[in-house]
Amino acid sequence: MIIMADVTDGVTVLRILTPRLDASVAPDMRADLLGRIDSGVQSLVLDLSVVTFMDSSALGALIAAVKRMGPVGSIAIAGSKAAVLTLFTLTRMDKVFPMFPTVPDAVAKLVV
Amino acid sequence: MKRDLGDLGRVAVGINDIAVAALEEDGAAAVDLAVVEALTNAILHGQAESGALIDIEVADTADALVIEIFDTAPPMPLFLLEQAGAQKLDIDVSDLDSIPESGRGLSLIVLSMDHVSFHNEGPRTRMRMVRNKLR
């Protein structure tokens, strides 16, 4: 699981550099996200522009993160490819996670 | 394949190479998702200590791509397959705590493929998944 982190205008942007997000990486992804939230991150953008595949296990990691964050924070998704968008649509998670075409679009929305 | 999540990506990419050649882009992506969900279920719910391999057969026919997964895991209750589908993925967006982290795999398989069946065949099980070329 390879993640690069950056903070832009108070929003933490995580660039996921692992192209296939499946059950082999979901536990690490979950632990990473929960660790950041427990450390105080409240605005998070996940840049999935490199991700070509995502399954329900990885989606579960994101759900754990948004539940841990609760109503005080936000997690947005940026740069999803078609296969990833389909997963979010089929599972209705596009109603839970705001989806944006680019990181700047997502950051602009999350900046207070 | 070995009953090992670390082997999942290699196997799935190999099957996806066949799917990309046989189907349109959306179809190949759907098969990729269904295969990974099915293999993940087999690995996680199977008997890891048995060391038994999971066998996979892929057939590219004139009409469809057919994937069959053979396993020695305990049989899955058939009602789980009958209940799977879009209705199982409904969520209450206003109540985050009610949204489960897991349990979507079988419904995603059903929604991604044109036909899914599960067979208990003596000491082993067979999951058959079909994605038609013309939809």
mmCIF file of C-alpha atoms in Angstrom:
data_model
loop_
_atom_site.group_PDB
_atom_site.id
_atom_site.type_symbol
_atom_site.label_atom_id
_atom_site.label_comp_id
_atom_site.label_asym_id
_atom_site.label_seq_id
_atom_site.Cartn_x
_atom_site.Cartn_y
_atom_site.Cartn_z
ATOM 1 C CA MET A 1 0.000 0.000 0.000
ATOM 2 C CA ILE A 2 1.663 3.207 -1.141
ATOM 3 C CA ILE A 3 0.229 6.555 -0.094
ATOM 4 C CA MET A 4 1.623 10.060 -0.530
ATOM 5 C CA ALA A 5 0.209 12.725 1.754
ATOM 6 C CA ASP A 6 0.021 16.467 1.235
ATOM 7 C CA VAL A 7 -1.858 19.263 2.984
ATOM 8 C CA THR A 8 -3.457 21.974 0.882
ATOM 9 C CA ASP A 9 -5.431 24.814 2.497
ATOM 10 C CA GLY A 10 -5.960 22.694 5.604
ATOM 11 C CA VAL A 11 -7.207 19.733 3.584
ATOM 12 C CA THR A 12 -5.187 16.503 3.700
ATOM 13 C CA VAL A 13 -4.801 15.008 0.250
ATOM 14 C CA LEU A 14 -3.854 11.348 0.089
ATOM 15 C CA ARG A 15 -2.614 10.169 -3.286
ATOM 16 C CA ILE A 16 -3.094 6.419 -3.492
ATOM 17 C CA LEU A 17 -0.300 4.990 -5.638
ATOM 18 C CA THR A 18 -1.325 1.328 -5.462
ATOM 19 C CA PRO A 19 -3.245 0.636 -8.693
ATOM 20 C CA ARG A 20 -5.314 -2.277 -7.429
ATOM 21 C CA LEU A 21 -7.121 -1.846 -4.111
ATOM 22 C CA ASP A 22 -8.328 -5.256 -2.995
ATOM 23 C CA ALA A 23 -8.487 -7.351 0.170
ATOM 24 C CA SER A 24 -4.701 -7.755 0.195
ATOM 25 C CA VAL A 25 -4.213 -4.040 0.885
ATOM 26 C CA ALA A 26 -7.538 -3.038 2.492
ATOM 27 C CA PRO A 27 -6.435 -3.695 6.107
ATOM 28 C CA ASP A 28 -3.376 -1.427 5.699
ATOM 29 C CA MET A 29 -5.499 1.205 4.010
ATOM 30 C CA ARG A 30 -8.057 1.060 6.815
ATOM 31 C CA ALA A 31 -5.371 1.361 9.491
ATOM 32 C CA ASP A 32 -3.720 4.288 7.701
ATOM 33 C CA LEU A 33 -6.973 6.214 7.322
ATOM 34 C CA LEU A 34 -8.147 5.582 10.881
ATOM 35 C CA GLY A 35 -4.739 6.578 12.212
ATOM 36 C CA ARG A 36 -4.858 9.905 10.430
ATOM 37 C CA ILE A 37 -8.420 10.593 11.609
ATOM 38 C CA ASP A 38 -7.519 9.690 15.193
ATOM 39 C CA SER A 39 -4.603 12.139 14.873
ATOM 40 C CA GLY A 40 -7.022 14.944 14.110
ATOM 41 C CA VAL A 41 -7.458 15.038 10.334
ATOM 42 C CA GLN A 42 -10.986 16.256 9.613
ATOM 43 C CA SER A 43 -10.893 17.109 5.907
ATOM 44 C CA LEU A 44 -9.599 14.417 3.633
ATOM 45 C CA VAL A 45 -9.389 14.040 -0.125
ATOM 46 C CA LEU A 46 -8.485 10.659 -1.565
ATOM 47 C CA ASP A 47 -6.873 11.019 -4.972
ATOM 48 C CA LEU A 48 -7.706 7.776 -6.784
ATOM 49 C CA SER A 49 -6.489 8.868 -10.213
ATOM 50 C CA VAL A 50 -3.875 6.094 -10.302
ATOM 51 C CA VAL A 51 -6.266 3.427 -9.056
ATOM 52 C CA THR A 52 -7.537 1.154 -11.826
ATOM 53 C CA PHE A 53 -9.393 -1.322 -9.653
ATOM 54 C CA MET A 54 -11.157 -1.247 -6.299
ATOM 55 C CA ASP A 55 -13.229 -3.931 -4.585
ATOM 56 C CA SER A 56 -15.681 -4.044 -1.691
ATOM 57 C CA SER A 57 -12.907 -4.712 0.837
ATOM 58 C CA ALA A 58 -11.187 -1.432 0.010
ATOM 59 C CA LEU A 59 -14.549 0.283 -0.029
ATOM 60 C CA GLY A 60 -15.082 -1.082 3.474
ATOM 61 C CA ALA A 61 -11.892 0.677 4.578
ATOM 62 C CA LEU A 62 -13.300 3.980 3.329
ATOM 63 C CA ILE A 63 -16.609 3.317 5.072
ATOM 64 C CA ALA A 64 -14.762 2.643 8.335
ATOM 65 C CA ALA A 65 -12.968 5.953 7.893
ATOM 66 C CA VAL A 66 -16.058 8.038 7.220
ATOM 67 C CA LYS A 67 -17.829 6.431 10.179
ATOM 68 C CA ARG A 68 -14.834 7.141 12.454
ATOM 69 C CA MET A 69 -14.750 10.739 11.251
ATOM 70 C CA GLY A 70 -18.457 11.216 11.869
ATOM 71 C CA PRO A 71 -20.335 14.426 11.138
ATOM 72 C CA VAL A 72 -17.455 16.687 12.192
ATOM 73 C CA GLY A 73 -15.366 15.935 9.099
ATOM 74 C CA SER A 74 -15.494 15.163 5.414
ATOM 75 C CA ILE A 75 -13.928 12.657 3.055
ATOM 76 C CA ALA A 76 -14.093 13.362 -0.659
ATOM 77 C CA ILE A 77 -12.968 11.253 -3.610
ATOM 78 C CA ALA A 78 -11.115 12.712 -6.588
ATOM 79 C CA GLY A 79 -10.031 11.420 -9.970
ATOM 80 C CA SER A 80 -11.874 8.119 -9.984
ATOM 81 C CA LYS A 81 -11.640 6.043 -13.130
ATOM 82 C CA ALA A 82 -14.733 4.411 -14.641
ATOM 83 C CA ALA A 83 -14.354 1.068 -12.866
ATOM 84 C CA VAL A 84 -14.025 2.755 -9.479
ATOM 85 C CA LEU A 85 -16.943 5.090 -10.165
ATOM 86 C CA THR A 86 -19.076 2.073 -11.022
ATOM 87 C CA LEU A 87 -18.275 0.484 -7.652
ATOM 88 C CA PHE A 88 -19.305 3.643 -5.811
ATOM 89 C CA THR A 89 -22.506 3.897 -7.864
ATOM 90 C CA LEU A 90 -23.534 0.247 -7.484
ATOM 91 C CA THR A 91 -23.050 0.394 -3.718
ATOM 92 C CA ARG A 92 -24.688 3.869 -3.364
ATOM 93 C CA MET A 93 -21.464 5.121 -1.830
ATOM 94 C CA ASP A 94 -21.483 8.035 -4.251
ATOM 95 C CA LYS A 95 -24.195 9.350 -1.887
ATOM 96 C CA VAL A 96 -21.827 9.081 1.100
ATOM 97 C CA PHE A 97 -18.578 10.276 -0.466
ATOM 98 C CA PRO A 98 -18.652 13.461 -2.579
ATOM 99 C CA MET A 99 -17.021 12.605 -5.917
ATOM 100 C CA PHE A 100 -14.949 15.129 -7.897
ATOM 101 C CA PRO A 101 -13.100 14.871 -11.198
ATOM 102 C CA THR A 102 -9.917 16.450 -9.849
ATOM 103 C CA VAL A 103 -8.118 17.071 -6.557
ATOM 104 C CA PRO A 104 -8.382 20.888 -6.845
ATOM 105 C CA ASP A 105 -12.157 20.557 -7.302
ATOM 106 C CA ALA A 106 -12.393 18.414 -4.176
ATOM 107 C CA VAL A 107 -10.112 20.633 -2.100
ATOM 108 C CA ALA A 108 -12.060 23.738 -3.099
ATOM 109 C CA LYS A 109 -15.245 22.101 -1.884
ATOM 110 C CA LEU A 110 -13.776 21.040 1.462
ATOM 111 C CA VAL A 111 -11.981 24.289 2.305
ATOM 112 C CA VAL A 112 -14.034 26.095 4.918
ATOM 113 C CA MET B 1 -4.289 -20.439 -7.092
ATOM 114 C CA LYS B 2 -3.000 -20.514 -3.534
ATOM 115 C CA ARG B 3 -5.422 -19.646 -0.760
ATOM 116 C CA ASP B 4 -3.564 -16.401 -0.231
ATOM 117 C CA LEU B 5 -4.779 -12.820 -0.624
ATOM 118 C CA GLY B 6 -1.275 -11.920 -1.758
ATOM 119 C CA ASP B 7 -1.858 -14.032 -4.863
ATOM 120 C CA LEU B 8 -5.178 -12.348 -5.650
ATOM 121 C CA GLY B 9 -3.894 -9.509 -7.829
ATOM 122 C CA ARG B 10 -1.710 -11.723 -10.014
ATOM 123 C CA VAL B 11 -4.543 -14.148 -10.725
ATOM 124 C CA ALA B 12 -7.138 -11.430 -11.266
ATOM 125 C CA VAL B 13 -4.918 -9.547 -13.705
ATOM 126 C CA GLY B 14 -4.361 -12.757 -15.665
ATOM 127 C CA ILE B 15 -8.112 -13.341 -15.978
ATOM 128 C CA ASN B 16 -8.655 -9.674 -16.772
ATOM 129 C CA ASP B 17 -6.269 -9.975 -19.725
ATOM 130 C CA ILE B 18 -8.622 -12.605 -21.185
ATOM 131 C CA ALA B 19 -11.689 -10.510 -20.367
ATOM 132 C CA VAL B 20 -10.248 -7.409 -22.034
ATOM 133 C CA ALA B 21 -9.708 -9.392 -25.226
ATOM 134 C CA ALA B 22 -13.189 -10.939 -25.116
ATOM 135 C CA LEU B 23 -15.452 -8.141 -23.905
ATOM 136 C CA GLU B 24 -15.996 -4.413 -24.163
ATOM 137 C CA GLU B 25 -14.299 -2.236 -21.538
ATOM 138 C CA ASP B 26 -17.268 -2.093 -19.160
ATOM 139 C CA GLY B 27 -17.751 -5.837 -19.393
ATOM 140 C CA ALA B 28 -14.126 -6.588 -18.664
ATOM 141 C CA ALA B 29 -14.191 -4.274 -15.643
ATOM 142 C CA ALA B 30 -17.343 -5.964 -14.372
ATOM 143 C CA VAL B 31 -15.738 -9.398 -14.720
ATOM 144 C CA ASP B 32 -12.645 -8.142 -12.894
ATOM 145 C CA LEU B 33 -14.785 -7.017 -9.943
ATOM 146 C CA ALA B 34 -16.823 -10.238 -9.855
ATOM 147 C CA VAL B 35 -13.719 -12.449 -10.027
ATOM 148 C CA VAL B 36 -11.934 -10.591 -7.231
ATOM 149 C CA GLU B 37 -15.033 -10.622 -5.010
ATOM 150 C CA ALA B 38 -15.555 -14.340 -5.610
ATOM 151 C CA LEU B 39 -11.918 -15.274 -5.017
ATOM 152 C CA THR B 40 -11.763 -13.094 -1.908
ATOM 153 C CA ASN B 41 -14.810 -14.878 -0.514
ATOM 154 C CA ALA B 42 -13.241 -18.234 -1.323
ATOM 155 C CA ILE B 43 -9.963 -17.321 0.372
ATOM 156 C CA LEU B 44 -11.481 -15.676 3.446
ATOM 157 C CA HIS B 45 -14.270 -18.193 4.042
ATOM 158 C CA GLY B 46 -12.410 -21.297 2.977
ATOM 159 C CA GLN B 47 -10.236 -23.596 4.999
ATOM 160 C CA ALA B 48 -6.906 -21.818 4.969
ATOM 161 C CA GLU B 49 -5.194 -24.536 6.940
ATOM 162 C CA SER B 50 -6.121 -27.177 4.379
ATOM 163 C CA GLY B 51 -3.645 -25.866 1.854
ATOM 164 C CA ALA B 52 -6.032 -26.886 -0.909
ATOM 165 C CA LEU B 53 -5.741 -24.829 -4.053
ATOM 166 C CA ILE B 54 -8.633 -22.918 -5.603
ATOM 167 C CA ASP B 55 -9.099 -23.935 -9.238
ATOM 168 C CA ILE B 56 -10.280 -21.468 -11.858
ATOM 169 C CA GLU B 57 -11.442 -22.155 -15.393
ATOM 170 C CA VAL B 58 -12.101 -19.438 -17.951
ATOM 171 C CA ALA B 59 -13.912 -20.163 -21.226
ATOM 172 C CA ASP B 60 -14.164 -17.581 -23.997
ATOM 173 C CA THR B 61 -17.112 -18.811 -26.072
ATOM 174 C CA ALA B 62 -18.858 -17.235 -29.037
ATOM 175 C CA ASP B 63 -21.520 -15.757 -26.802
ATOM 176 C CA ALA B 64 -19.985 -15.184 -23.414
ATOM 177 C CA LEU B 65 -17.053 -15.272 -21.069
ATOM 178 C CA VAL B 66 -17.579 -18.027 -18.503
ATOM 179 C CA ILE B 67 -15.582 -18.186 -15.277
ATOM 180 C CA GLU B 68 -15.852 -21.153 -12.945
ATOM 181 C CA ILE B 69 -14.258 -21.279 -9.505
ATOM 182 C CA PHE B 70 -13.819 -24.672 -7.882
ATOM 183 C CA ASP B 71 -13.164 -24.888 -4.162
ATOM 184 C CA THR B 72 -13.280 -27.251 -1.242
ATOM 185 C CA ALA B 73 -14.618 -24.641 1.183
ATOM 186 C CA PRO B 74 -17.780 -25.412 3.160
ATOM 187 C CA PRO B 75 -20.843 -24.925 0.929
ATOM 188 C CA MET B 76 -22.384 -21.475 0.892
ATOM 189 C CA PRO B 77 -26.082 -21.434 1.886
ATOM 190 C CA LEU B 78 -27.886 -21.015 -1.447
ATOM 191 C CA PHE B 79 -30.350 -18.498 -0.030
ATOM 192 C CA LEU B 80 -27.468 -16.019 0.228
ATOM 193 C CA LEU B 81 -27.131 -16.058 -3.554
ATOM 194 C CA GLU B 82 -30.898 -15.817 -4.029
ATOM 195 C CA GLN B 83 -31.063 -12.760 -1.770
ATOM 196 C CA ALA B 84 -28.097 -10.991 -3.352
ATOM 197 C CA GLY B 85 -28.662 -8.019 -5.608
ATOM 198 C CA ALA B 86 -29.237 -4.292 -5.743
ATOM 199 C CA GLN B 87 -31.725 -4.326 -2.867
ATOM 200 C CA LYS B 88 -29.016 -5.694 -0.550
ATOM 201 C CA LEU B 89 -26.893 -2.630 -1.280
ATOM 202 C CA ASP B 90 -29.477 -0.085 -0.181
ATOM 203 C CA ILE B 91 -28.235 2.218 2.566
ATOM 204 C CA ASP B 92 -29.599 4.957 4.795
ATOM 205 C CA VAL B 93 -27.293 7.863 3.971
ATOM 206 C CA SER B 94 -28.640 9.855 6.920
ATOM 207 C CA ASP B 95 -27.422 7.198 9.370
ATOM 208 C CA LEU B 96 -23.719 6.516 8.800
ATOM 209 C CA ASP B 97 -23.506 4.105 11.722
ATOM 210 C CA SER B 98 -26.018 1.810 10.034
ATOM 211 C CA ILE B 99 -23.858 1.360 6.932
ATOM 212 C CA PRO B 100 -21.936 -1.935 7.115
ATOM 213 C CA GLU B 101 -18.251 -2.113 6.207
ATOM 214 C CA SER B 102 -18.585 -5.521 4.567
ATOM 215 C CA GLY B 103 -21.084 -7.943 3.071
ATOM 216 C CA ARG B 104 -21.372 -6.484 -0.435
ATOM 217 C CA GLY B 105 -19.314 -9.013 -2.373
ATOM 218 C CA LEU B 106 -22.011 -11.434 -3.454
ATOM 219 C CA SER B 107 -24.386 -8.677 -4.520
ATOM 220 C CA LEU B 108 -21.627 -7.049 -6.562
ATOM 221 C CA ILE B 109 -20.974 -10.381 -8.269
ATOM 222 C CA VAL B 110 -24.662 -10.754 -9.140
ATOM 223 C CA LEU B 111 -24.883 -7.186 -10.457
ATOM 224 C CA SER B 112 -21.673 -7.508 -12.496
ATOM 225 C CA MET B 113 -22.506 -10.761 -14.283
ATOM 226 C CA ASP B 114 -25.429 -11.911 -16.433
ATOM 227 C CA HIS B 115 -25.763 -15.276 -14.734
ATOM 228 C CA VAL B 116 -24.364 -16.591 -11.458
ATOM 229 C CA SER B 117 -24.920 -20.060 -10.044
ATOM 230 C CA PHE B 118 -23.475 -21.996 -7.153
ATOM 231 C CA HIS B 119 -23.203 -25.773 -7.115
ATOM 232 C CA ASN B 120 -22.385 -28.185 -4.315
ATOM 233 C CA GLU B 121 -20.674 -31.118 -6.005
ATOM 234 C CA GLY B 122 -19.664 -33.711 -3.450
ATOM 235 C CA PRO B 123 -16.463 -32.653 -1.736
ATOM 236 C CA ARG B 124 -16.169 -29.425 -3.675
ATOM 237 C CA THR B 125 -18.163 -26.355 -4.690
ATOM 238 C CA ARG B 126 -18.376 -24.651 -8.061
ATOM 239 C CA MET B 127 -19.324 -21.023 -8.659
ATOM 240 C CA ARG B 128 -20.200 -20.330 -12.297
ATOM 241 C CA MET B 129 -20.280 -16.741 -13.534
ATOM 242 C CA VAL B 130 -21.289 -15.734 -17.058
ATOM 243 C CA ARG B 131 -20.901 -12.375 -18.762
ATOM 244 C CA ASN B 132 -22.594 -12.222 -22.163
ATOM 245 C CA LYS B 133 -20.846 -10.559 -25.093
ATOM 246 C CA LEU B 134 -24.086 -9.031 -26.378
ATOM 247 C CA ARG B 135 -26.225 -7.427 -23.698
#
